[in-house]
Coordinates of C-alpha atoms in Angstrom, one line a residue:
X1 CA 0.9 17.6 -78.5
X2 CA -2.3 15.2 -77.2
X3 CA -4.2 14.0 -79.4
X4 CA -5.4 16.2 -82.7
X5 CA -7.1 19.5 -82.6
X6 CA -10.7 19.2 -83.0
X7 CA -10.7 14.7 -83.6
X8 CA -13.2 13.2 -81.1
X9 CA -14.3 9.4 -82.3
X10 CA -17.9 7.6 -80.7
X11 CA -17.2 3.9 -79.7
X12 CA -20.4 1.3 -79.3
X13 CA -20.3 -1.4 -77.8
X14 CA -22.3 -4.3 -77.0
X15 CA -21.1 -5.9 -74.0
X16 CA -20.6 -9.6 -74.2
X17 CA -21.8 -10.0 -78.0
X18 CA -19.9 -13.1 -78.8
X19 CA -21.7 -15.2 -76.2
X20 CA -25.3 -12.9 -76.9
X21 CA -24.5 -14.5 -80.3
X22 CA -24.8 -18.2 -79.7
X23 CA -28.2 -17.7 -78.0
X24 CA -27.2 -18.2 -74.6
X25 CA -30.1 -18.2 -72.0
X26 CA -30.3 -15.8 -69.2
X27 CA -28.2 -17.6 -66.3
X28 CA -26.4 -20.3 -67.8
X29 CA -22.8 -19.8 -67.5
X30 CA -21.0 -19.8 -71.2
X31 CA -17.5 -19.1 -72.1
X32 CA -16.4 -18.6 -76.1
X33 CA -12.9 -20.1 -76.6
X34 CA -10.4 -19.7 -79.3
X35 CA -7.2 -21.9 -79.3
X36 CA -8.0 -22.8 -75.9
X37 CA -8.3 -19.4 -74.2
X38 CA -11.9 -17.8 -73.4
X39 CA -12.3 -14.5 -75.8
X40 CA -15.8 -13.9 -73.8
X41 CA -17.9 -15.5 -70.8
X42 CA -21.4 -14.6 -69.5
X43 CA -21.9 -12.2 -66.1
X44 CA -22.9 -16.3 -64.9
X45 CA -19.4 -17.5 -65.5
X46 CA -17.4 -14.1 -64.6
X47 CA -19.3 -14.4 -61.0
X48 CA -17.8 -18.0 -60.9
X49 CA -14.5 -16.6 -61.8
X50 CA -14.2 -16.9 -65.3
X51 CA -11.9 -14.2 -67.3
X52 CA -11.2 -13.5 -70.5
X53 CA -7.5 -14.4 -72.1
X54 CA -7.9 -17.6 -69.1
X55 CA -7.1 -21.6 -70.1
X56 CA -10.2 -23.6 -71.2
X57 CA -9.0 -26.2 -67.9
X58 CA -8.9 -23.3 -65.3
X59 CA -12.3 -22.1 -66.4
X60 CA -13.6 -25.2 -66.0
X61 CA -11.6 -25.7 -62.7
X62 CA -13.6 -22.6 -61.4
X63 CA -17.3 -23.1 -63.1
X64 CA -17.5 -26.6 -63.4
X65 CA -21.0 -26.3 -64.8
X66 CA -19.6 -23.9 -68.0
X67 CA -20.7 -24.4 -71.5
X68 CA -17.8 -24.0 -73.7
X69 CA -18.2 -22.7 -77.1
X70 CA -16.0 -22.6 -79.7
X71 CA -15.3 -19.4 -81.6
X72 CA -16.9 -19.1 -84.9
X73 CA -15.6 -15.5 -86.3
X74 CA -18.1 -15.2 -89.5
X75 CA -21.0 -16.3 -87.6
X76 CA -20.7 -13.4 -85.2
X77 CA -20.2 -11.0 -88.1
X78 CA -23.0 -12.3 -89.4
X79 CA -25.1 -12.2 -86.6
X80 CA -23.8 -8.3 -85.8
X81 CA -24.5 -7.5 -89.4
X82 CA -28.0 -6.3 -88.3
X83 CA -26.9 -4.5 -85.6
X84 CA -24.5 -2.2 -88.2
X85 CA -27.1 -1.6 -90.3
X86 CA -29.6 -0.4 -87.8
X87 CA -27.1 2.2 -87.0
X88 CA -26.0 3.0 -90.4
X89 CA -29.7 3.6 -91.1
X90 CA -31.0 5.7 -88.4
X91 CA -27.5 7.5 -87.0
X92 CA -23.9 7.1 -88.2
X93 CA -24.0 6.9 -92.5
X94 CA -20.4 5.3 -91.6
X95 CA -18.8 3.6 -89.6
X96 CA -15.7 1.0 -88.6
X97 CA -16.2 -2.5 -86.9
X98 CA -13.2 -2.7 -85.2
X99 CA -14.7 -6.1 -84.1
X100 CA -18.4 -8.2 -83.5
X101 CA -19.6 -6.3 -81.0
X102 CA -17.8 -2.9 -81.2
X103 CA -18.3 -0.4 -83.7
X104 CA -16.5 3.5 -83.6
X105 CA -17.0 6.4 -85.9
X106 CA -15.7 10.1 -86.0
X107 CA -18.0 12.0 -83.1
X108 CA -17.8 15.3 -84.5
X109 CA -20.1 15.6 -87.5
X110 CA -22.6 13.6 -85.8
X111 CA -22.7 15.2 -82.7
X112 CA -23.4 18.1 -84.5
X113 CA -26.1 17.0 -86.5
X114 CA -27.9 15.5 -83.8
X115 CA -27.3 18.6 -81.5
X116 CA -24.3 17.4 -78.9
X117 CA -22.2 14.7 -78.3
X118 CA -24.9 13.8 -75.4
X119 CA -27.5 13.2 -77.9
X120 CA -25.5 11.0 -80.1
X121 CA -25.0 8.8 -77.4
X122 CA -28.7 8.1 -76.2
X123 CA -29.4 7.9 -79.8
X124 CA -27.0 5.4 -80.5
X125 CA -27.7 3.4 -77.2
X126 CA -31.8 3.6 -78.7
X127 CA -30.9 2.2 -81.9
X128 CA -28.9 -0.9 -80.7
X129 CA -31.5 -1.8 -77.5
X130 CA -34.4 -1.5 -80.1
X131 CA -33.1 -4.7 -81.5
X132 CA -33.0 -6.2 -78.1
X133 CA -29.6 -6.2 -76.9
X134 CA -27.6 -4.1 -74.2
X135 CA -25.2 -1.5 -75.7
X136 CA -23.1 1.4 -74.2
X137 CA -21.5 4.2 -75.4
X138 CA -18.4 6.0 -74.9
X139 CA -17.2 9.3 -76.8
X140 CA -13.3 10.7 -76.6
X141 CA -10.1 12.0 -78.3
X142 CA -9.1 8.7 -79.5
X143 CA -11.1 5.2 -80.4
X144 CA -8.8 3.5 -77.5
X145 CA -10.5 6.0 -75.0
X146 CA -13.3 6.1 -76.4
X147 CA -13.3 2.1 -76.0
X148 CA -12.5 2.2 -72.7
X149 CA -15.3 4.7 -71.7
X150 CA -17.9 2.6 -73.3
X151 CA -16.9 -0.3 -70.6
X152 CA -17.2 2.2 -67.7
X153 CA -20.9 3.2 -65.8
X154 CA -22.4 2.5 -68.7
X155 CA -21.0 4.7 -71.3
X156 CA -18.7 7.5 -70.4
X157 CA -18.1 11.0 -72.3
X158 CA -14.5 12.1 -71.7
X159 CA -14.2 16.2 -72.1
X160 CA -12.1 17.4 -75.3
X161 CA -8.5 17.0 -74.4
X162 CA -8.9 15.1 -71.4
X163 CA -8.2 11.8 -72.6
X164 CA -4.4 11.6 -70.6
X165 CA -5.8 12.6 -67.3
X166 CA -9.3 10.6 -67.7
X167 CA -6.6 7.3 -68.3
X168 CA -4.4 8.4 -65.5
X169 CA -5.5 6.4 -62.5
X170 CA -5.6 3.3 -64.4
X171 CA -3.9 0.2 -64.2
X172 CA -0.8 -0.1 -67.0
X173 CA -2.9 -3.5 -67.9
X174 CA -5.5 -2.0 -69.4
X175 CA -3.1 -0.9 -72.1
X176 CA -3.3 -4.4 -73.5
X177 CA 0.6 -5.0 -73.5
X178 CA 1.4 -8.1 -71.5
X179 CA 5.1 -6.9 -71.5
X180 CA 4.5 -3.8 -70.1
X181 CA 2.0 -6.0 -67.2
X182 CA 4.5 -7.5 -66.1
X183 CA 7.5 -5.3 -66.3
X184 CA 6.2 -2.1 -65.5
X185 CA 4.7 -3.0 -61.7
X186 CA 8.4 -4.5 -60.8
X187 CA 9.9 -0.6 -61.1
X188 CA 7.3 1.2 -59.2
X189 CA 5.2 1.9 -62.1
X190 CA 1.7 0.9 -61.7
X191 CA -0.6 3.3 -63.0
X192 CA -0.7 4.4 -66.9
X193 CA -0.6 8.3 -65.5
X194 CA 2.8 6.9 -64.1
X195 CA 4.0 5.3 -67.2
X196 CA 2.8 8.3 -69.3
X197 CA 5.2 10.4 -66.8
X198 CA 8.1 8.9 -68.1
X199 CA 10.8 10.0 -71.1
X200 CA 9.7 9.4 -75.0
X201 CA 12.8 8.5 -75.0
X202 CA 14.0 6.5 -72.6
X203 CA 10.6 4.3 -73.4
X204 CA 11.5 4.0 -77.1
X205 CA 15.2 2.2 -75.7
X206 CA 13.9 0.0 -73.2
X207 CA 10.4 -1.1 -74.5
X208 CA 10.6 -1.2 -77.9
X209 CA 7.8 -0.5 -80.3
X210 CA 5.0 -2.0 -79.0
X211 CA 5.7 0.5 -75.7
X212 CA 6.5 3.2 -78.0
X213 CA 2.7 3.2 -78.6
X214 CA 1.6 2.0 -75.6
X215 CA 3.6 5.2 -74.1
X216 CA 1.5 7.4 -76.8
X217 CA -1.8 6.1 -76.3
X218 CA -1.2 6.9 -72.3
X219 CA -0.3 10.1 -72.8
X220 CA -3.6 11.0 -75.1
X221 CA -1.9 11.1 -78.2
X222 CA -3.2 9.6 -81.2
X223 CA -1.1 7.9 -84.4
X224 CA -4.2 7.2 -86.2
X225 CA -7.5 8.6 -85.6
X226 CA -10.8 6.8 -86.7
X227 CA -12.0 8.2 -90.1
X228 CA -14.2 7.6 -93.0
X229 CA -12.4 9.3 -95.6
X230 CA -12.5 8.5 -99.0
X231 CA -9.9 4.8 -99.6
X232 CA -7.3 5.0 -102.1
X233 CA -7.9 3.8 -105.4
X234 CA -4.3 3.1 -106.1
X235 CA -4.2 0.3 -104.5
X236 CA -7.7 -1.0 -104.8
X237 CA -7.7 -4.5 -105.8
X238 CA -11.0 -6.3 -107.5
X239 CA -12.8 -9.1 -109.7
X240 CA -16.0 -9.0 -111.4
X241 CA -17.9 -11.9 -112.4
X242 CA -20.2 -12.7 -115.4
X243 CA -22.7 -13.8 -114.6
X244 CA -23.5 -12.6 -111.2
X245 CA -22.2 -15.1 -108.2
X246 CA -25.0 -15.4 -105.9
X247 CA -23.0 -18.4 -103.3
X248 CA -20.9 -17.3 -100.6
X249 CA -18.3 -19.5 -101.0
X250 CA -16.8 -19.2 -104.3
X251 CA -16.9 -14.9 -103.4
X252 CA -14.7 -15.9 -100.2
X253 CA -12.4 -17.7 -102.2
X254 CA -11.6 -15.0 -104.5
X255 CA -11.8 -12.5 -101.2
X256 CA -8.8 -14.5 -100.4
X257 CA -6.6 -14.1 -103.4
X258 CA -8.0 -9.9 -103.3
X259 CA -6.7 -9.8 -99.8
X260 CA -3.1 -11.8 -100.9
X261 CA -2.9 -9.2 -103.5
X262 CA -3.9 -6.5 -101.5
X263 CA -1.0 -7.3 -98.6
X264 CA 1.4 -7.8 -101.7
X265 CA 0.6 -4.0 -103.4
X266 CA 0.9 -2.4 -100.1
X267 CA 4.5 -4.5 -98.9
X268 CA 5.8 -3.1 -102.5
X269 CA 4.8 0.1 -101.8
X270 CA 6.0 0.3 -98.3
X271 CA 3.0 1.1 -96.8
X272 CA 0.4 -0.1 -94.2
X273 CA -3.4 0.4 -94.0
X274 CA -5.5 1.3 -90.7
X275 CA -8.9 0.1 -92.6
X276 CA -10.3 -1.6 -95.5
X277 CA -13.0 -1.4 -97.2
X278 CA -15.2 -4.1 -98.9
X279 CA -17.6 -3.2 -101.5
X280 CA -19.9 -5.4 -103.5
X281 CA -21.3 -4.3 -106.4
X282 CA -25.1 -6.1 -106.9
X283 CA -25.8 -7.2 -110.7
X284 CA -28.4 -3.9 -110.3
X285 CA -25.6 -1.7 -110.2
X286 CA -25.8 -0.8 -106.6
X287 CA -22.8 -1.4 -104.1
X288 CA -23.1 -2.6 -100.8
X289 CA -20.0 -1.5 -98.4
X290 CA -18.3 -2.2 -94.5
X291 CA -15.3 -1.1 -93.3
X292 CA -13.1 -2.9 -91.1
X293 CA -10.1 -2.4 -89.3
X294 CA -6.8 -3.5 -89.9
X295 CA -4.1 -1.3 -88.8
X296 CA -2.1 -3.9 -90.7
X297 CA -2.4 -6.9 -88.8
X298 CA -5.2 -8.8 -90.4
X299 CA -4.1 -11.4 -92.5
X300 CA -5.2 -12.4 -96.1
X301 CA -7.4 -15.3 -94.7
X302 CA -8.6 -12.8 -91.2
X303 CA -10.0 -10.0 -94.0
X304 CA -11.6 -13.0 -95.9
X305 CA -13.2 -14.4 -92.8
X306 CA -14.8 -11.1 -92.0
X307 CA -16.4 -10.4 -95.1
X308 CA -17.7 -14.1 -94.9
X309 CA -19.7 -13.0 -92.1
X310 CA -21.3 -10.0 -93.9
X311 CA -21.4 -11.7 -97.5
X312 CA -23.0 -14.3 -95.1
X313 CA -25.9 -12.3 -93.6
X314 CA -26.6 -10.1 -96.7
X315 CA -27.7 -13.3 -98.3
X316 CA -29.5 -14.6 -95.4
X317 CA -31.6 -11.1 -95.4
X318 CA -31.8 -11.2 -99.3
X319 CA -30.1 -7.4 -99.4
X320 CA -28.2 -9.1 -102.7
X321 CA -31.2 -10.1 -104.3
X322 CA -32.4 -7.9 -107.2
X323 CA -36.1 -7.3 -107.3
X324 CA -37.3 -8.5 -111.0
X325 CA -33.4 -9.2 -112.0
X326 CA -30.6 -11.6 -111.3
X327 CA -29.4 -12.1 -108.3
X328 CA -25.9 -11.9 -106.8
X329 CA -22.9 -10.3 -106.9
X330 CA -21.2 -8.6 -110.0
X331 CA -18.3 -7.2 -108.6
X332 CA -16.2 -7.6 -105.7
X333 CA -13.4 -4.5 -104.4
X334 CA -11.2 -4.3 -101.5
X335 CA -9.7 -0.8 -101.1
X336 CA -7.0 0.2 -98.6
X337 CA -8.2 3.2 -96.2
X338 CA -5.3 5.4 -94.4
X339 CA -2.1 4.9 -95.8
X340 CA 0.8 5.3 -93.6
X341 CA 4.6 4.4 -93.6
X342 CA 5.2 0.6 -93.1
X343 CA 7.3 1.0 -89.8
X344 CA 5.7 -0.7 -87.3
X345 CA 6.8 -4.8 -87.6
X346 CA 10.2 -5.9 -88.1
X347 CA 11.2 -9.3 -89.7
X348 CA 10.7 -12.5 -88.2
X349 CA 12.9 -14.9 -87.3
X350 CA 12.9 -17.4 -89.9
X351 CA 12.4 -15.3 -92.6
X352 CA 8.3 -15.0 -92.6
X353 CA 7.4 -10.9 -92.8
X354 CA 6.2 -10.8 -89.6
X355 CA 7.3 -12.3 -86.2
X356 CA 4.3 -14.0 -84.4
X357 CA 3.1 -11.8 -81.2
X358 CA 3.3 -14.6 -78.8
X359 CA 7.4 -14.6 -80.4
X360 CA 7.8 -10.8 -79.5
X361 CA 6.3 -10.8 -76.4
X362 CA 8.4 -14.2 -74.9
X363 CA 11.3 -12.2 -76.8
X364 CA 10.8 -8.6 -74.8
X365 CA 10.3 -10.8 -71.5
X366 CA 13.9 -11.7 -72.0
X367 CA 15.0 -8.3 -72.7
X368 CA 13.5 -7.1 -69.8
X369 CA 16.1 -8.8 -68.0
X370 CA 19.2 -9.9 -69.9
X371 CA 18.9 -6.2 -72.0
X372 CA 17.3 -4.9 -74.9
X373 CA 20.2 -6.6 -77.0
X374 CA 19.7 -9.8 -75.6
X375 CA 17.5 -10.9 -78.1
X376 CA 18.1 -10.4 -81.7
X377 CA 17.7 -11.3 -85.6
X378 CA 20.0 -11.6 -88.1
X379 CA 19.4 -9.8 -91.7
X380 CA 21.0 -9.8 -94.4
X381 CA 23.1 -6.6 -95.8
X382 CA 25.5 -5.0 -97.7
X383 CA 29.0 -4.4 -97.4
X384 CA 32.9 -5.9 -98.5
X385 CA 33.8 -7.5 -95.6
X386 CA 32.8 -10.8 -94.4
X387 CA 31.2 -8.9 -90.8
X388 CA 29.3 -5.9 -92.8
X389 CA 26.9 -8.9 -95.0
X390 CA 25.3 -9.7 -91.7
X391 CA 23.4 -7.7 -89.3
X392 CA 22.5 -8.7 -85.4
X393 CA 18.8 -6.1 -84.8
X394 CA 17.5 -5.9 -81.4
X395 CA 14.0 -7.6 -81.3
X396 CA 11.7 -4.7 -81.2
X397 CA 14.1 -2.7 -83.4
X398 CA 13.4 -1.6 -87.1
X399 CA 16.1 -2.1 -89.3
X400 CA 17.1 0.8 -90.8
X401 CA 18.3 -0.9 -94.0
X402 CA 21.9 1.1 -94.3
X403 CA 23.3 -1.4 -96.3
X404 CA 21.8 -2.8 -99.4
X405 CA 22.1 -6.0 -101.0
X406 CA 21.5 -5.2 -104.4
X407 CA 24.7 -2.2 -104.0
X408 CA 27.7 -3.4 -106.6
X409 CA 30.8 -3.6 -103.2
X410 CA 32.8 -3.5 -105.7
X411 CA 36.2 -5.0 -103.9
X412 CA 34.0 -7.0 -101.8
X413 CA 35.8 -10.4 -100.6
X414 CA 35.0 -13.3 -103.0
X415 CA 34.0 -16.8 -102.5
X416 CA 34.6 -19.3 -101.0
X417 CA 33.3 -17.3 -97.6
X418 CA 34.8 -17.8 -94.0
X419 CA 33.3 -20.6 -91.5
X420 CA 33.7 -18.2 -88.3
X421 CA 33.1 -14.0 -88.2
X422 CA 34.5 -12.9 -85.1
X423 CA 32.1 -10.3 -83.8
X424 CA 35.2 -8.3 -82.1
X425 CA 38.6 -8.8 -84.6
X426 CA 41.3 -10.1 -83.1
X427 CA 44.9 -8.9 -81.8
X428 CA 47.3 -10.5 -84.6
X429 CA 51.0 -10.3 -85.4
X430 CA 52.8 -11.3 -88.5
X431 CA 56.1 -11.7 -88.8
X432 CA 59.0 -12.2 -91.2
X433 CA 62.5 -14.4 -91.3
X434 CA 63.9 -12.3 -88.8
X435 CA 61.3 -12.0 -86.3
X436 CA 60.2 -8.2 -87.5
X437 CA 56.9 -7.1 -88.1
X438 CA 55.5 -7.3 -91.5
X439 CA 53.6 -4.2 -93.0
X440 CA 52.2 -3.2 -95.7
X441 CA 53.7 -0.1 -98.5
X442 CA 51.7 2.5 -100.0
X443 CA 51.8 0.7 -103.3
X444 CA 50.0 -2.2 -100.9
X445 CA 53.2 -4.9 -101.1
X446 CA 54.5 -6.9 -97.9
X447 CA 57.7 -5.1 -96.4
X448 CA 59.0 -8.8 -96.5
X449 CA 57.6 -12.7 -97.2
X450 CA 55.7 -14.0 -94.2
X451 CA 57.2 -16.9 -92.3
X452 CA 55.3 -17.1 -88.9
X453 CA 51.6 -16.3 -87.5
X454 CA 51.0 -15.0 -83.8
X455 CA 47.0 -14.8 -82.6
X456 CA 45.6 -14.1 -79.3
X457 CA 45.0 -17.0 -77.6
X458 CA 46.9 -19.7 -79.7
X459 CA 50.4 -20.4 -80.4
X460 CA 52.2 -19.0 -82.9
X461 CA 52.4 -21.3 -86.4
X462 CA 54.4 -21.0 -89.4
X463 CA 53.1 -19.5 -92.3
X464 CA 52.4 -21.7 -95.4
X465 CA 50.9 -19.7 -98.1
X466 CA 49.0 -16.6 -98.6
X467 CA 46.8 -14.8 -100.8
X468 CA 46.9 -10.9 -101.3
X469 CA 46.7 -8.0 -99.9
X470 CA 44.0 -6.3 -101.1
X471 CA 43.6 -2.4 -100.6
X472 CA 40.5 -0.8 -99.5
X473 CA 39.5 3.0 -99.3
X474 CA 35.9 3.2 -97.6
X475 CA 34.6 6.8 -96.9
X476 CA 36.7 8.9 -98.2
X477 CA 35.0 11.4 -98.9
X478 CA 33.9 11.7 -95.0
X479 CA 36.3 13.0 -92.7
X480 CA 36.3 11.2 -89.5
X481 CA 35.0 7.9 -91.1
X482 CA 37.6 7.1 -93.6
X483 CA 39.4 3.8 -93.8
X484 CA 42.2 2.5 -95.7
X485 CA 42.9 -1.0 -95.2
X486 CA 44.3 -4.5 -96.6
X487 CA 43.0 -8.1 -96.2
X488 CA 45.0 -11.3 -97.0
X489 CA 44.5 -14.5 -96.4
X490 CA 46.8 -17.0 -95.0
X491 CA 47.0 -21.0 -94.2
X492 CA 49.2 -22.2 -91.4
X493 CA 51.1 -25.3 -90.9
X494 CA 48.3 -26.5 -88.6
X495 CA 45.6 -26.8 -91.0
X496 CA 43.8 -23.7 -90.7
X497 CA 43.3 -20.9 -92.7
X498 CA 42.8 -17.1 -91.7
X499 CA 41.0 -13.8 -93.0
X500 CA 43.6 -10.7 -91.6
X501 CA 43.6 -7.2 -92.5
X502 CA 45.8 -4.6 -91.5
X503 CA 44.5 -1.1 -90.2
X504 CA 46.9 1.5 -89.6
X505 CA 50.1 -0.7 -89.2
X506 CA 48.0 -3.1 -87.2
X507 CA 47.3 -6.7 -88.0
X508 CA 44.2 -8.1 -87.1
X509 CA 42.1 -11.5 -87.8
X510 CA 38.5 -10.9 -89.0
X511 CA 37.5 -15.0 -89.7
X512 CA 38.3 -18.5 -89.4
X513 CA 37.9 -20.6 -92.5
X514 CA 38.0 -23.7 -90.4

């Protein structure tokens, strides 16, 4: 299916707002830089050669005459709050900032209010250029599309359903992946039309998620579209202060903690946000609100940095003053906006929830030529045996959790644990006194007392105690799947020590304990 029947979202965008921000005069090449890689450069410093996502030094090497800028975040927001406004007062009632600079709402109410979805673009184009900057404006199936339509001759209305074919003759780069950049171009594949040609499922084995969606977005189909529904109160998370807190500060402090406590509700629940919305509640009784996105990947401090920049400009334009009464803020909310299944991240490496994105993508370069096994993580599970406790996932992969830690095992092997887990068990043979193989009866006692100890790949030893065996029935109940088995351990005249089990009147060695 593409897309949904009857969504259509309206993307603004103000091209080059984080430099418009900083005042830069007409001409005068300026590039904004965070962690030394330009977010946004003037049309002075792209004719020189400057790009976005480019290295501070190579920018420079190009434009030697370019002012660099550090990123300040809140001061953008802050310096786009009037923009949001304008538009909240004279065309969209709601809307989204994805970002400073870009704003996207649901097209189809307004359209229809103000009498097609050509209207609602000059209109929203008017409202932005009356506070003297450029802005274009792009209308699709999806906020992606839509995003991309603003950037292109001006602002670009993509017919209903369209969205697939419209993205066809693109380059796979403008899909944002780096992975699939670099990757894709080496098989042939250079256009998104191209990439949207090929298998669900095929994609879902070789690129993991992020190409999962990548592979949806090219073929005009939409996991989340952009909404102002009503948030969910059940996960709502809020302060209130007496009296009223008129400073800036002290509310982004406790915006932090919200936002900690916010991430922590939703993890326990499982689920994952595509907005949230602030609201501030004036000692009047009246609430001020934005929405941003998150789509789960802002941070605690990222969601307290954004409302920074509006908490910022509301008290520069005195909207939380209270004519005759005290001003400040009363109350402060953050609500959680389009829940969704948490399915989309997987565990990072050294335990933090999630694995950085540079991590991932140097991770999926690898795949991309040793295999999609190549690179993995290990979790923790469930299980009796000393192999089943730990699990090797595929970077990219979402673990599906099979085996839980918290299950009883009951017959699971005991302390102390082996030194070595041999990923494939190996071929074993012990024997008795007279050379015979030793097995194991149906009331699970040796068929005779072990002398001597035969592994792949090392001499044979003599046996010099031995612990066990210890039945095991897993499955039963599933025909196909069911195992009975025995472990025993055993030490050996050369100072080592063995984990075996035997599996249908084979003997096999699972671990070393060194």
């Amino acid at each position: 299916m593409t897309g949904l029947a009857g969504a259509r979202a309206v993307v603004a965008w103000v091209p080059d707002f984080p430099v418009l921000a900083y005042g830069a005069a007409d001409g005068v090449p300026v590039a904004v830089v965070y962690r030394d890689a330009v977010v946004a450069c003037s049309a002075s410093a792209r004719a020189a050669g400057v790009r976005r996502r480019m290295r501070v030094r190579t920018a420079l090497t190009r434009c030697p005459g370019l002012r660099v800028v550090e990123r300040d975040l809140a001061a953008e927001i802050r310096r786009f709050e009037p923009v949001i406004r304008r538009v909240e007062e004279t065309v969209l009632p709601s809307l989204e900032v994805i970002r400073p600079g870009l704003i996207a709402a649901p097209a189809r109410g307004p359209s229809r209010y103000w009498g097609g979805e050509q209207q609602l673009q000059v209109r929203l184009v008017d409202a932005v250029t009356e506070l003297g900057l450029p802005a274009q404006v792009g209308i699709a199936g999806s906020t992606f599309v839509a995003a991309l339509a603003a950037r292109r001759d001006m602002g670009v209305i993509v017919p209903a359903g369209a969205d697939a074919a419209w993205l066809s003759p693109y380059p796979v780069g403008v899909l944002g992946v780096p992975r699939l950049t670099e990757l894709l171009p080496q098989l042939g594949i250079g256009t998104v039309g191209a990439f949207a040609g090929l298998p669900a499922g095929r994609v879902a084995e070789r690129l993991g998620v992020d190409g999962v969606a990548a592979h949806r977005i090219a073929r005009g189909e939409v996991n989340r579209p952009v909404t102002v529904k009503a948030p969910s109160e059940d996960y709502a998370v809020g302060r209130e202060f007496e009296p009223a807190e008129a400073r800036v500060d002290p509310l982004v402090f406790v915006a932090v903690e919200l936002a900690d406590e916010l991430h922590v509700r939703l993890a326990g629940a499982g689920v994952v946000c595509a907005r949230v919305e602030a609201v501030v509640e004036r000692a009047d009784g009246r609430s001020l609100t934005r929405l941003f996105r998150h789509e789960g990947r802002l941070s605690s401090r990222a969601v307290a940095e954004r409302l920074r920049g509006v908490l910022g400009a509301w008290s520069e334009t005195g909207v939380l003053d209270v004519p005759g009464g005290e001003p400040g803020v009363h109350r402060l909310v953050l609500r959680p906006e389009a829940l969704a299944p948490d399915a989309g991240r997987q565990q990072a490496f050294a335990g933090e929830r999630d694995t950085p994105v540079e991590v991932e993508r140097a991770a999926a370069r690898v795949q991309a030529v040793l295999g999609h096994r190549a690179v993995a993580r290990i979790t923790e599970s469930g299980g009796r045996g000393p192999a089943d406790r730990i699990r090797l996932v595929p970077v990219g992969d979402l673990d599906e959790g099979l085996h839980r830690m918290d299950a009883p095992w009951l017959g699971s092997l005991p302390a102390p644990h082996p030194a070595t887990v041999y990923p494939v068990r190996r071929a074993a043979r012990l024997t008795g006194p007279d050379g015979t193989l030793i097995g194991v009866s149906g009331r699970m006692e040796l068929t005779a007392e072990p002398t001597s100890l035969a592994i792949d790949g090392r001499r044979t030893a003599e046996v010099t105690g031995w612990a066990g065996p210890w039945p095991l029935l897993e499955q039963w109940w599933q025909q196909g799947s069911a195992r009975r088995i025995a472990r025993m351990q055993v030490t050996t005249d050369d100072a080592h020590a063995w984990l075996r089990l035997v599996d249908h009147s084979r003997w096999w060695v699972e671990a070393h304990y060194g």
